[in-house]
Every structure is written in C-alpha cells, then in structure tokens.
Short mmCIF file of C-alpha atoms and ligand atoms in Angstrom, two decimals:
data_model
loop_
_atom_site.label_atom_id
_atom_site.label_comp_id
_atom_site.label_asym_id
_atom_site.label_seq_id
_atom_site.Cartn_x
_atom_site.Cartn_y
_atom_site.Cartn_z
CA UNK N 58 -23.77 -17.67 69.93
CA UNK N 59 -22.87 -20.77 70.14
CA UNK N 60 -23.83 -23.16 67.72
CA UNK N 61 -26.86 -25.37 69.54
CA UNK N 62 -28.19 -22.90 71.04
CA UNK N 63 -29.55 -22.92 67.32
CA UNK N 64 -32.14 -25.43 68.26
CA UNK N 65 -34.67 -22.99 69.41
CA UNK N 66 -37.10 -25.75 71.09
CA UNK N 67 -37.60 -28.09 68.72
CA UNK N 68 -34.64 -30.81 68.73
CA UNK N 69 -32.98 -30.77 65.56
CA UNK N 70 -34.06 -27.47 63.71
CA UNK N 71 -32.11 -24.72 62.90
CA UNK N 72 -35.05 -21.90 62.40
CA UNK N 73 -37.40 -24.18 59.79
CA UNK N 74 -34.56 -26.11 58.48
CA UNK N 75 -33.00 -29.63 59.83
CA UNK N 76 -35.47 -32.33 61.05
CA UNK N 77 -35.43 -36.32 61.18
CA UNK N 78 -37.91 -37.08 57.88
CA UNK N 79 -37.81 -41.08 58.18
CA UNK N 80 -39.90 -43.93 57.54
CA UNK N 81 -41.89 -45.37 61.09
CA UNK N 82 -39.75 -48.66 60.66
CA UNK N 83 -36.61 -46.19 61.83
CA UNK N 84 -37.79 -44.57 64.00
CA UNK N 85 -36.93 -46.66 67.43
CA UNK N 86 -32.97 -46.49 65.69
CA UNK N 87 -32.79 -43.24 65.22
CA UNK N 88 -33.86 -42.56 68.74
CA UNK N 89 -30.89 -44.74 70.07
CA UNK N 90 -28.69 -42.91 67.81
CA UNK N 91 -30.33 -39.22 68.79
CA UNK N 92 -29.92 -41.26 72.98
CA UNK N 93 -26.48 -42.31 72.50
CA UNK N 94 -25.33 -39.19 70.68
CA UNK N 95 -26.56 -37.09 73.67
CA UNK N 96 -24.49 -38.98 76.38
CA UNK N 97 -21.32 -38.42 74.27
CA UNK N 98 -21.76 -35.06 73.80
CA UNK N 99 -22.32 -34.44 77.66
CA UNK N 100 -19.96 -37.23 78.43
CA UNK N 101 -16.24 -35.56 78.82
CA UNK N 102 -14.07 -38.08 77.74
CA UNK N 103 -15.17 -39.42 74.85
CA UNK N 104 -14.46 -36.05 73.80
CA UNK N 105 -11.23 -36.56 75.14
CA UNK N 106 -10.70 -40.38 74.15
CA UNK N 107 -11.21 -39.15 70.31
CA UNK N 108 -8.69 -36.02 70.35
CA UNK N 109 -6.06 -38.54 71.38
CA UNK N 110 -7.46 -40.88 68.86
CA UNK N 111 -7.44 -38.28 66.30
CA UNK N 112 -3.86 -37.04 67.42
CA UNK N 113 -2.20 -40.38 66.95
CA UNK N 114 -4.28 -41.76 64.43
CA UNK N 115 -4.13 -38.83 62.03
CA UNK N 116 -1.37 -36.47 63.10
CA UNK N 117 -4.01 -33.51 64.43
CA UNK N 118 -3.35 -30.93 65.37
CA UNK N 119 -3.41 -30.22 61.85
CA UNK N 120 -0.98 -26.88 61.32
CA UNK N 121 -1.56 -23.07 59.97
CA UNK N 122 0.33 -22.91 57.21
CA UNK N 123 1.30 -19.05 56.01
CA UNK N 124 1.32 -18.53 52.61
CA UNK N 125 4.22 -15.62 51.58
CA UNK N 126 4.85 -15.75 47.72
CA UNK N 127 1.24 -15.45 47.11
CA UNK N 128 0.48 -13.24 49.74
CA UNK N 129 3.41 -11.21 48.47
CA UNK N 130 2.68 -11.49 44.81
CA UNK N 131 -1.35 -10.81 45.27
CA UNK N 132 -0.14 -7.67 46.96
CA UNK N 133 -3.19 -7.41 49.92
CA UNK N 134 -4.26 -9.22 52.79
CA UNK N 135 -1.55 -12.20 55.04
CA UNK N 136 -3.08 -15.67 53.21
CA UNK N 137 -3.11 -18.58 56.25
CA UNK N 138 -4.35 -22.08 55.14
CA UNK N 139 -5.83 -24.94 57.93
CA UNK N 140 -3.96 -27.40 56.74
CA UNK N 141 -6.73 -30.92 56.57
CA UNK N 142 -5.19 -32.32 53.77
CA UNK N 143 -2.67 -33.76 56.05
CA UNK N 144 -4.83 -35.68 57.73
CA UNK N 145 -4.65 -39.16 57.19
CA UNK N 146 -6.34 -40.68 53.95
CA UNK N 147 -6.30 -37.10 53.00
CA UNK N 148 -9.12 -34.82 53.72
CA UNK N 149 -11.30 -33.52 56.97
CA UNK N 150 -13.44 -36.39 56.10
CA UNK N 151 -11.23 -38.91 58.58
CA UNK N 152 -12.34 -36.13 61.64
CA UNK N 153 -16.28 -37.45 61.04
CA UNK N 154 -15.25 -41.19 60.37
CA UNK N 155 -13.66 -41.44 63.55
CA UNK N 156 -16.00 -40.24 65.99
CA UNK N 157 -18.60 -41.95 64.24
CA UNK N 158 -16.47 -45.45 64.97
CA UNK N 159 -16.54 -44.12 69.05
CA UNK N 160 -19.79 -44.04 68.47
CA UNK N 161 -20.71 -47.04 67.04
CA UNK N 162 -18.47 -48.63 69.44
CA UNK N 163 -20.98 -47.46 72.22
CA UNK N 164 -23.59 -48.49 70.54
CA UNK N 165 -22.08 -51.84 70.39
CA UNK N 166 -22.94 -52.20 67.15
CA UNK N 167 -20.56 -54.82 64.72
CA UNK N 168 -21.04 -53.15 61.61
CA UNK N 169 -21.38 -49.87 59.77
CA UNK N 170 -22.40 -49.36 56.29
CA UNK N 171 -22.03 -45.79 53.91
CA UNK N 172 -22.82 -44.28 50.54
CA UNK N 173 -20.72 -42.73 48.87
CA UNK N 174 -19.96 -40.70 45.41
CA UNK N 175 -16.17 -39.71 44.73
CA UNK N 176 -15.30 -42.74 46.93
CA UNK N 177 -13.64 -40.33 48.89
CA UNK N 178 -16.00 -41.31 51.97
CA UNK N 179 -16.37 -45.31 50.95
CA UNK N 180 -12.28 -44.94 51.41
CA UNK N 181 -12.72 -43.23 55.03
CA UNK N 182 -15.12 -45.09 56.46
CA UNK N 183 -12.95 -48.27 55.62
CA UNK N 184 -10.19 -47.81 56.70
CA UNK N 185 -11.84 -46.92 60.30
CA UNK N 186 -14.06 -50.37 59.76
CA UNK N 187 -10.19 -52.02 59.49
CA UNK N 188 -8.92 -50.33 62.62
CA UNK N 189 -11.97 -50.91 64.70
CA UNK N 190 -12.65 -54.47 63.57
CA UNK N 191 -16.05 -53.41 61.83
CA UNK N 192 -17.73 -55.20 59.57
CA UNK N 193 -17.95 -52.71 56.27
CA UNK N 194 -20.34 -52.45 53.01
CA UNK N 195 -20.16 -49.43 50.82
CA UNK N 196 -22.71 -48.74 48.32
CA UNK N 197 -21.69 -46.33 45.65
CA UNK N 198 -23.69 -46.57 41.98
CA UNK N 199 -22.59 -48.10 39.46
CA UNK N 200 -21.60 -45.53 37.56
CA UNK N 201 -19.01 -44.20 40.24
CA UNK N 202 -17.46 -47.42 40.70
CA UNK N 203 -16.64 -47.41 37.17
CA UNK N 204 -14.96 -43.63 36.82
CA UNK N 205 -13.56 -44.68 40.47
CA UNK N 206 -11.25 -47.78 40.06
CA UNK N 207 -8.22 -46.12 43.04
CA UNK N 208 -11.14 -45.34 45.26
CA UNK N 209 -12.77 -48.35 44.66
CA UNK N 210 -9.27 -50.04 45.06
CA UNK N 211 -8.48 -49.27 48.67
CA UNK N 212 -12.00 -49.90 49.36
CA UNK N 213 -11.93 -53.66 48.84
CA UNK N 214 -8.11 -53.36 50.02
CA UNK N 215 -9.27 -52.69 52.97
CA UNK N 216 -11.78 -55.44 53.80
CA UNK N 217 -14.67 -53.62 52.86
CA UNK N 218 -17.30 -55.13 50.35
CA UNK N 219 -18.19 -52.57 47.28
CA UNK N 220 -21.59 -52.67 46.40
CA UNK N 221 -22.24 -51.27 42.97
CA UNK N 222 -25.60 -49.76 42.76
CA UNK N 223 -27.54 -50.20 39.35
CA UNK N 224 -31.37 -48.44 40.39
CA UNK N 225 -32.10 -45.09 38.40
CA UNK N 226 -29.21 -43.13 37.36
CA UNK N 227 -26.18 -45.27 39.35
CA UNK N 228 -24.78 -42.61 41.27
CA UNK N 229 -25.10 -40.88 44.64
CA UNK N 230 -28.15 -40.72 44.88
CA UNK N 231 -29.47 -43.74 44.01
CA UNK N 232 -26.18 -45.44 46.76
CA UNK N 233 -28.24 -43.26 49.56
CA UNK N 234 -31.15 -45.03 48.91
CA UNK N 235 -29.74 -48.60 48.85
CA UNK N 236 -27.83 -47.86 52.52
CA UNK N 237 -31.48 -46.77 53.74
CA UNK N 238 -33.00 -50.18 52.49
CA UNK N 239 -30.12 -51.99 53.65
CA UNK N 240 -30.23 -50.00 57.42
CA UNK N 241 -33.78 -50.62 57.34
CA UNK N 242 -33.51 -54.25 57.10
CA UNK N 243 -30.18 -54.87 59.32
CA UNK N 244 -30.87 -51.93 62.72
CA UNK N 245 -30.32 -54.02 64.90
CA UNK N 246 -26.36 -54.58 64.00
CA UNK N 247 -25.39 -51.70 61.91
CA UNK N 248 -24.56 -48.28 62.16
CA UNK N 249 -25.16 -46.41 58.79
CA UNK N 250 -21.98 -43.89 59.06
CA UNK N 251 -23.65 -40.43 56.77
CA UNK N 252 -20.70 -38.81 55.27
CA UNK N 253 -21.06 -35.52 55.69
CA UNK N 254 -23.27 -33.22 57.65
CA UNK N 255 -26.44 -33.65 55.92
CA UNK N 256 -29.85 -36.01 56.08
CA UNK N 257 -31.83 -36.51 58.86
CA UNK N 258 -30.67 -35.60 63.18
CA UNK N 259 -28.53 -35.91 64.87
CA UNK N 260 -25.92 -36.44 61.84
CA UNK N 261 -26.13 -32.72 60.94
CA UNK N 262 -25.07 -31.67 63.98
CA UNK N 263 -23.49 -34.87 65.15
CA UNK N 264 -20.98 -34.20 62.12
CA UNK N 265 -20.67 -30.47 62.67
CA UNK N 266 -19.57 -31.82 66.24
CA UNK N 267 -17.25 -34.30 65.44
CA UNK N 268 -15.17 -31.92 62.39
CA UNK N 269 -15.09 -28.94 64.69
CA UNK N 270 -12.33 -29.99 66.10
CA UNK N 271 -10.84 -28.41 62.83
CA UNK N 272 -12.03 -24.81 64.33
CA UNK N 273 -10.71 -25.34 67.96
CA UNK N 274 -7.63 -26.08 66.92
CA UNK N 275 -7.86 -23.19 64.00
CA UNK N 276 -8.92 -20.47 66.72
CA UNK N 277 -6.34 -21.16 68.93
CA UNK N 278 -2.88 -21.53 66.16
CA UNK N 279 -3.92 -18.22 64.34
CA UNK N 280 -4.16 -16.45 67.11
CA UNK N 281 -0.67 -17.75 68.28
CA UNK N 282 0.77 -16.80 65.38
CA UNK N 283 -0.67 -13.64 64.17
CA UNK N 284 -1.93 -12.15 67.69
CA UNK N 285 -4.82 -11.61 65.45
CA UNK N 286 -7.95 -13.35 64.87
CA UNK N 287 -8.51 -13.57 60.56
CA UNK N 288 -10.72 -10.66 59.10
CA UNK N 289 -12.30 -13.29 56.54
CA UNK N 290 -12.16 -17.27 56.47
CA UNK N 291 -13.44 -19.66 53.44
CA UNK N 292 -14.08 -23.04 53.23
CA UNK N 293 -15.61 -24.95 50.04
CA UNK N 294 -19.66 -26.38 50.63
CA UNK N 295 -20.60 -29.90 49.43
CA UNK N 296 -22.71 -31.08 51.99
CA UNK N 297 -20.67 -28.60 54.38
CA UNK N 298 -19.08 -30.73 57.04
CA UNK N 299 -15.43 -28.86 56.29
CA UNK N 300 -17.50 -25.89 56.38
CA UNK N 301 -18.88 -26.10 59.36
CA UNK N 302 -15.73 -27.23 61.61
CA UNK N 303 -13.59 -24.49 60.47
CA UNK N 304 -16.77 -21.81 60.85
CA UNK N 305 -17.85 -23.31 64.32
CA UNK N 306 -14.35 -21.65 65.82
CA UNK N 307 -15.17 -18.38 65.19
CA UNK N 308 -18.68 -18.36 65.24
CA UNK N 309 -19.31 -16.01 68.32
CA UNK N 310 -16.02 -13.51 67.21
CA UNK N 311 -16.73 -10.13 65.23
CA UNK N 312 -14.94 -12.76 61.54
CA UNK N 313 -16.43 -13.35 58.45
CA UNK N 314 -17.08 -16.30 56.93
CA UNK N 315 -17.93 -17.55 53.46
CA UNK N 316 -18.85 -20.58 52.47
CA UNK N 317 -18.01 -21.16 48.27
CA UNK N 318 -20.27 -23.83 46.73
CA UNK N 319 -19.21 -25.48 42.75
CA UNK N 320 -20.43 -22.64 40.34
CA UNK N 321 -19.57 -25.79 37.62
CA UNK N 322 -20.26 -23.91 34.23
CA UNK N 323 -21.53 -20.83 35.57
CA UNK N 324 -24.88 -19.22 37.29
CA UNK N 325 -26.54 -19.27 33.52
CA UNK N 326 -26.16 -22.88 32.69
CA UNK N 327 -27.94 -24.72 35.42
CA UNK N 328 -25.11 -27.23 35.53
CA UNK N 329 -23.50 -26.09 38.78
CA UNK N 330 -23.83 -27.53 42.29
CA UNK N 331 -24.99 -24.03 43.77
CA UNK N 332 -27.76 -23.77 46.78
CA UNK N 333 -27.00 -20.86 48.66
CA UNK N 334 -25.11 -18.70 46.10
CA UNK N 335 -26.82 -19.32 43.12
CA UNK N 336 -30.91 -18.73 42.92
CA UNK N 337 -31.80 -22.21 40.88
CA UNK N 338 -32.35 -23.79 44.70
CA UNK N 339 -35.66 -24.06 46.65
CA UNK N 340 -36.78 -25.32 50.31
CA UNK N 341 -37.88 -29.31 50.11
CA UNK N 342 -37.70 -32.23 51.84
CA UNK N 343 -35.57 -34.95 51.37
CA UNK N 344 -33.40 -37.45 52.25
CA UNK N 345 -34.57 -37.32 55.59
CA UNK N 346 -34.47 -33.51 55.90
CA UNK N 347 -35.52 -29.99 55.29
CA UNK N 348 -33.25 -27.81 53.40
CA UNK N 349 -32.22 -26.11 50.25
CA UNK N 350 -31.96 -28.49 46.99
CA UNK N 351 -31.71 -28.05 43.77
CA UNK N 352 -34.80 -29.87 42.42
CA UNK N 353 -37.21 -29.00 39.61
CA UNK N 354 -41.06 -27.81 40.78
CA UNK N 355 -42.21 -31.75 41.44
CA UNK N 356 -39.47 -31.88 43.98
CA UNK N 357 -37.29 -34.13 41.59
CA UNK N 358 -34.05 -33.15 42.15
CA UNK N 359 -31.94 -32.12 39.40
CA UNK N 360 -28.85 -33.05 38.12
CA UNK N 361 -26.04 -31.85 39.41
CA UNK N 362 -22.42 -30.51 38.15
CA UNK N 363 -18.95 -29.61 39.22
CA UNK N 364 -15.35 -30.50 38.69
CA UNK N 365 -14.81 -31.34 42.14
CA UNK N 366 -16.96 -34.86 42.54
CA UNK N 367 -17.27 -33.93 46.13
CA UNK N 368 -18.96 -30.67 46.42
CA UNK N 369 -21.70 -32.26 43.11
CA UNK N 370 -24.77 -32.76 46.16
CA UNK N 371 -28.31 -31.37 45.77
CA UNK N 372 -28.72 -30.45 49.49
CA UNK N 373 -26.74 -28.41 52.33
CA UNK N 374 -25.99 -28.53 55.79
CA UNK N 375 -28.99 -27.10 57.51
CA UNK N 376 -26.94 -25.04 60.04
CA UNK N 377 -25.35 -23.96 57.04
CA UNK N 378 -28.84 -22.98 55.59
CA UNK N 379 -29.60 -21.37 59.03
CA UNK N 380 -26.65 -19.35 59.49
CA UNK N 381 -26.89 -18.02 55.67
CA UNK N 382 -30.91 -17.06 56.29
CA UNK N 383 -29.48 -14.83 59.19
CA UNK N 384 -26.73 -13.04 57.19
CA UNK N 385 -24.36 -15.09 59.98
CA UNK N 386 -22.74 -17.39 56.49
CA UNK N 387 -22.20 -15.17 53.64
CA UNK N 388 -21.84 -17.45 49.92
CA UNK N 389 -20.24 -17.30 46.75
CA UNK N 390 -19.62 -19.80 44.49
CA UNK N 391 -16.61 -20.66 41.94
CA UNK N 392 -16.65 -22.00 38.57
CA UNK N 393 -14.41 -24.94 37.07
CA UNK N 394 -12.36 -22.37 35.04
CA UNK N 395 -11.41 -20.20 38.07
CA UNK N 396 -10.91 -23.75 40.02
CA UNK N 397 -8.34 -24.70 37.40
CA UNK N 398 -6.95 -21.32 37.25
CA UNK N 399 -6.91 -21.07 41.16
CA UNK N 400 -4.69 -24.70 41.65
CA UNK N 401 -2.00 -23.49 39.15
CA UNK N 402 -1.86 -20.11 40.82
CA UNK N 403 -1.46 -22.63 44.20
CA UNK N 404 0.63 -25.07 43.55
CA UNK N 405 3.46 -23.20 41.47
CA UNK N 406 3.97 -20.04 44.11
CA UNK N 407 3.49 -21.87 47.29
CA UNK N 408 4.61 -26.09 46.58
CA UNK N 409 0.63 -26.89 47.71
CA UNK N 410 -1.55 -28.91 46.43
CA UNK N 411 -5.10 -28.36 47.47
CA UNK N 412 -7.82 -30.56 46.45
CA UNK N 413 -10.43 -29.97 43.79
CA UNK N 414 -13.39 -29.30 46.32
CA UNK N 415 -10.96 -27.46 48.55
CA UNK N 416 -9.44 -24.89 45.52
CA UNK N 417 -13.22 -23.15 45.65
CA UNK N 418 -12.01 -21.85 48.59
CA UNK N 419 -9.38 -21.02 47.80
CA UNK N 420 -10.10 -19.55 44.29
CA UNK N 421 -12.60 -17.03 46.07
CA UNK N 422 -10.35 -16.19 48.91
CA UNK N 423 -7.80 -15.09 46.55
CA UNK N 424 -9.42 -12.57 44.46
CA UNK N 425 -10.59 -11.45 48.06
CA UNK N 426 -7.71 -11.36 49.79
CA UNK N 427 -5.82 -8.93 46.76
CA UNK N 428 -8.40 -6.59 47.04
CA UNK N 429 -7.84 -5.91 51.24
CA UNK N 430 -5.00 -4.39 53.05
CA UNK N 431 -1.24 -5.61 54.10
CA UNK N 432 -2.00 -5.63 57.40
CA UNK N 433 -5.41 -7.62 57.53
CA UNK N 434 -5.74 -11.96 57.80
CA UNK N 435 -7.13 -14.40 55.50
CA UNK N 436 -7.83 -18.09 56.65
CA UNK N 437 -8.81 -20.89 54.22
CA UNK N 438 -9.10 -24.82 55.16
CA UNK N 439 -7.81 -26.98 52.77
CA UNK N 440 -9.93 -28.94 53.37
CA UNK N 441 -8.06 -31.58 51.69
CA UNK N 442 -5.28 -32.71 49.25
CA UNK N 443 -4.99 -33.17 45.83
CA UNK N 444 -1.71 -35.14 45.04
CA UNK N 445 -4.04 -38.22 45.69
CA UNK N 446 -6.78 -37.57 43.14
CA UNK N 447 -4.03 -37.07 40.25
CA UNK N 448 -6.61 -39.02 37.90
CA UNK N 449 -9.55 -36.59 37.79
CA UNK N 450 -6.82 -33.59 38.70
CA UNK N 451 -5.26 -34.36 35.30
CA UNK N 452 -8.12 -34.44 33.76
CA UNK N 453 -9.38 -31.31 35.06
CA UNK N 454 -5.78 -29.88 34.06
CA UNK N 455 -6.34 -31.86 30.45
CA UNK N 456 -2.89 -32.90 30.58
CA UNK N 457 -1.35 -34.38 27.55
CA UNK N 458 1.44 -36.14 28.61
CA UNK N 459 -0.71 -37.93 31.49
CA UNK N 460 -2.94 -39.33 28.78
CA UNK N 461 0.11 -40.22 26.96
CA UNK N 462 1.35 -42.32 30.21
CA UNK N 463 -2.16 -44.18 30.81
CA UNK N 464 -2.56 -45.47 27.11
CA UNK N 465 0.81 -47.00 26.98
CA UNK N 466 0.34 -48.85 30.68
CA UNK N 467 -3.48 -50.03 29.35
CA UNK N 468 -1.35 -51.13 25.60
CA UNK N 469 0.79 -53.14 28.37
CA UNK N 470 -1.70 -54.71 30.22
CA UNK N 471 -3.30 -55.73 27.17
CA UNK N 472 0.11 -57.83 26.06
CA UNK N 473 0.52 -59.18 28.94
CA UNK N 474 -3.58 -60.64 28.83
CA UNK N 475 -2.53 -61.93 25.53
CA UNK N 476 0.70 -63.17 25.77
C1 LIG R 745 -16.23 -34.38 50.49
C2 LIG R 745 -14.81 -33.11 50.37
C3 LIG R 745 -15.12 -32.10 50.51
C4 LIG R 745 -17.11 -32.13 50.72
O1 LIG R 745 -17.50 -32.19 51.37
P1 LIG R 745 -18.03 -31.14 52.67
O2 LIG R 745 -18.89 -32.19 53.80
O3 LIG R 745 -19.04 -30.06 52.33
O4 LIG R 745 -16.83 -30.50 53.43
C5 LIG R 745 -14.68 -31.05 50.48
N1 LIG R 745 -13.26 -31.38 50.42
C6 LIG R 745 -13.39 -32.67 50.49
C7 LIG R 745 -11.23 -32.77 49.86
C8 LIG R 745 -13.47 -33.50 50.45
O5 LIG R 745 -13.12 -35.02 50.56
#
C-alpha cells in the first residue's frame, strides 16, 4: 500500500477526506501549484537536489539513536529515536520549508508568505527565505507575537517582516486568514508556504512528500542497526507532518503506527487538541479542506489547549484521518502532566531534551514499551529539540530559579532605560 495510491480517482481526496475548498479567485494559482508539484514529483532530479541540499544545509541524514539507559530502566522493549531535533532550526519543519523553497524557485516566484502560531514555522520559513533570496512576510496573531518574542526576534533579524494580526482572537486561525488574504492579493509573485500537512490539496500530500525523507532514512537505519523492523512506531501529531514523514517509511510493513495527540487537561476537560483519540471532534470543511475538526455544532472552531504550542491545532492531516479510519494508524493522546513527567525522565536518563511536542510521542511510547518484551523494538520520532524553547519548557516545569533570573534581567533593563 503505497501512500499516494490512496487518492483513488479524485485527486487530492483520501477516502472522504481532503479536497480543495478555496475561493474561486485562487483557482488559477492552486492549479499552477498542483501542476508544479506533479512535475517535481515526477522528476527524480528534483528529489536528488532536495536530498543533497538537506545534507549540506541541515545535516541529514539525522541519526537513529538507541536509548540503552531508558530501555533498561523500563525493562521492556528496546527504545530508539529518530533525531529530527538535530536539523538546522531544531526540528523537522526545515524539511518542509526547504522543499517548498525549491518548488517556489521552479514556480519563478520571488516572495513567500507564511502563517505561524508559536513561531517555529515562521522562523524556519524566514531562514529558508534568507537562503534563497526571497522577500518574506510572516503572519502571526498579535497575542502570539507578544508571547513568542524569541522566535519573532529571529524572524526579524533573518530579514522577514512579521505582521501582528489583530483580528479575532489574534492567534493562529486569524494569522491563517490574513495570509490567505495576502495570497489572493499577490498571487502572481507570491507562494504561500503552508506550515503543516493540512489545508487544501496539494499541501497535505506535498508536505507529506517532503517529510517522507524522515521515514525513508529511518527504515534503512533501524534495519542496519538492529537487523529488523520496529514493532511500534510513535510520533506526535499536530497537523500531522512529522508523523506522516516517519510513518511513510513503514506503511507497507507489519509495523504498528501510533499517532500521539495533545491530551491537554484530559478527555473530559474539553481543554485539549485531540481530534481522533478523544471524541470531541467531527467531520467538517474549514481552512480549505475536509477532515475532523474541533468545532461546535454550528461549525465554529473550538478553543484548543496544549502544553505544546505546536500541537495546538483544530484540524488534522486528511491522509492521517483516512489511515485512522482504515485502522492502519492508531491514535492516543498524552496529557500535559504525562508530558511533563516523560520530559523529566528522558532528560535525566539519556541527556536528551525533546521539544514538548515530541515528548507527547515519548510519553505514550514509554508507557507501552514498559509492557513489551525485551526483544521488541520501539521507534519514536524526536521531531524537535526542547532547549531552543527554554522559555516554554521553564514555564512547563515551573522552574523558580528561572523565574528569578528573568525578573532580575527585567530589573536590569529597567535600570538601563532610566539611567
Ligand atoms: C510544529 C511542530 C510539531 C507539530 O507539527 P506536525 O505537523 O504535526 O509535525 C511537532 N513537533 C515539533 C518539534 C514542532 O515544531
């Protein structure tokens, strides 16, 4: 079962999920993008150029690391992690933006725009734009601009214009709407670098294709290191891009695939971002595509919550929704508390610092690994690193010494201003 055999008949549909639901005015632009994507996919030299660039610019292939201490401590399956945290900009997001950068060059466009919530995707896009020489505008909710200063700092210093969106709740959803408005106005010279494997076709399939580099590498690496395939593969799921990336390496194998969503304060709380593991979500059309959304009966989107900003999203990749419906991918959710505990355990036993997003995958994998046999293998996608998110992680761990340091820093700046 190859991934893109799913689109039976209707291009861009995976069972009942997917599609392209966009205003008529974007028709020509999206058709141009679809045609360019098909051309790139059918051209082996495009993929070769992509892989070579990822090797020289982002350190690929990222390793698969064995975690002996943690495996021994839990007493069950042998635990391995795919190290997407070692990429340039600290996560798998660079795989997508570099791919879209190459595609943008082929489209002959000179300007890129992107939406960003926590700022990770905006940061990666600004990096790519600087490298390729594109003009770059990043749309970010004003609330997010205020609370994610470190990423805004980097985007601006990389040469991007960061627009603080003051509509609505001033967060990711409003940033997406504003980016769409820009695209409609400037489509002749502008490519919209969507941040995850969601939105209208061809984005879910295109972003999944770029991320498949993760799974292709990982399958070879785990076979070379252990002589066999893993029994279970875990990845966290926000929009679904890092999970689609790793899972594609094992879709045709007898390997169990588990997507780990943001359980927030738990299933009864309604304060979470779990579309498939919990039962709050329903089928709908929004943001250009059809999938399970966290929405109310009128189709208005719910407020979501997660300890990890990157998982805090209302929809889910339509291919993933289809794989779930078919029983090929199982879904589970880790709560904020489970994530905090797993992060402490992984840091102290292995000296690894997974991003809070990635730690959702660890939390579920560690619970299941403990109950497995010693000759079984678990593979986890470490989609990003936590040390670049020191502000968020320090908040999550509620570290008092950090708070003291920050208030001293603030006092020092206030004094400099007054003198
Ligand atoms: C953005 C992000 C995610 C969530 O996005 P997906 O598209 O679901 O992969 C996960 N991990 C990290 C480190 C991220 O930055």
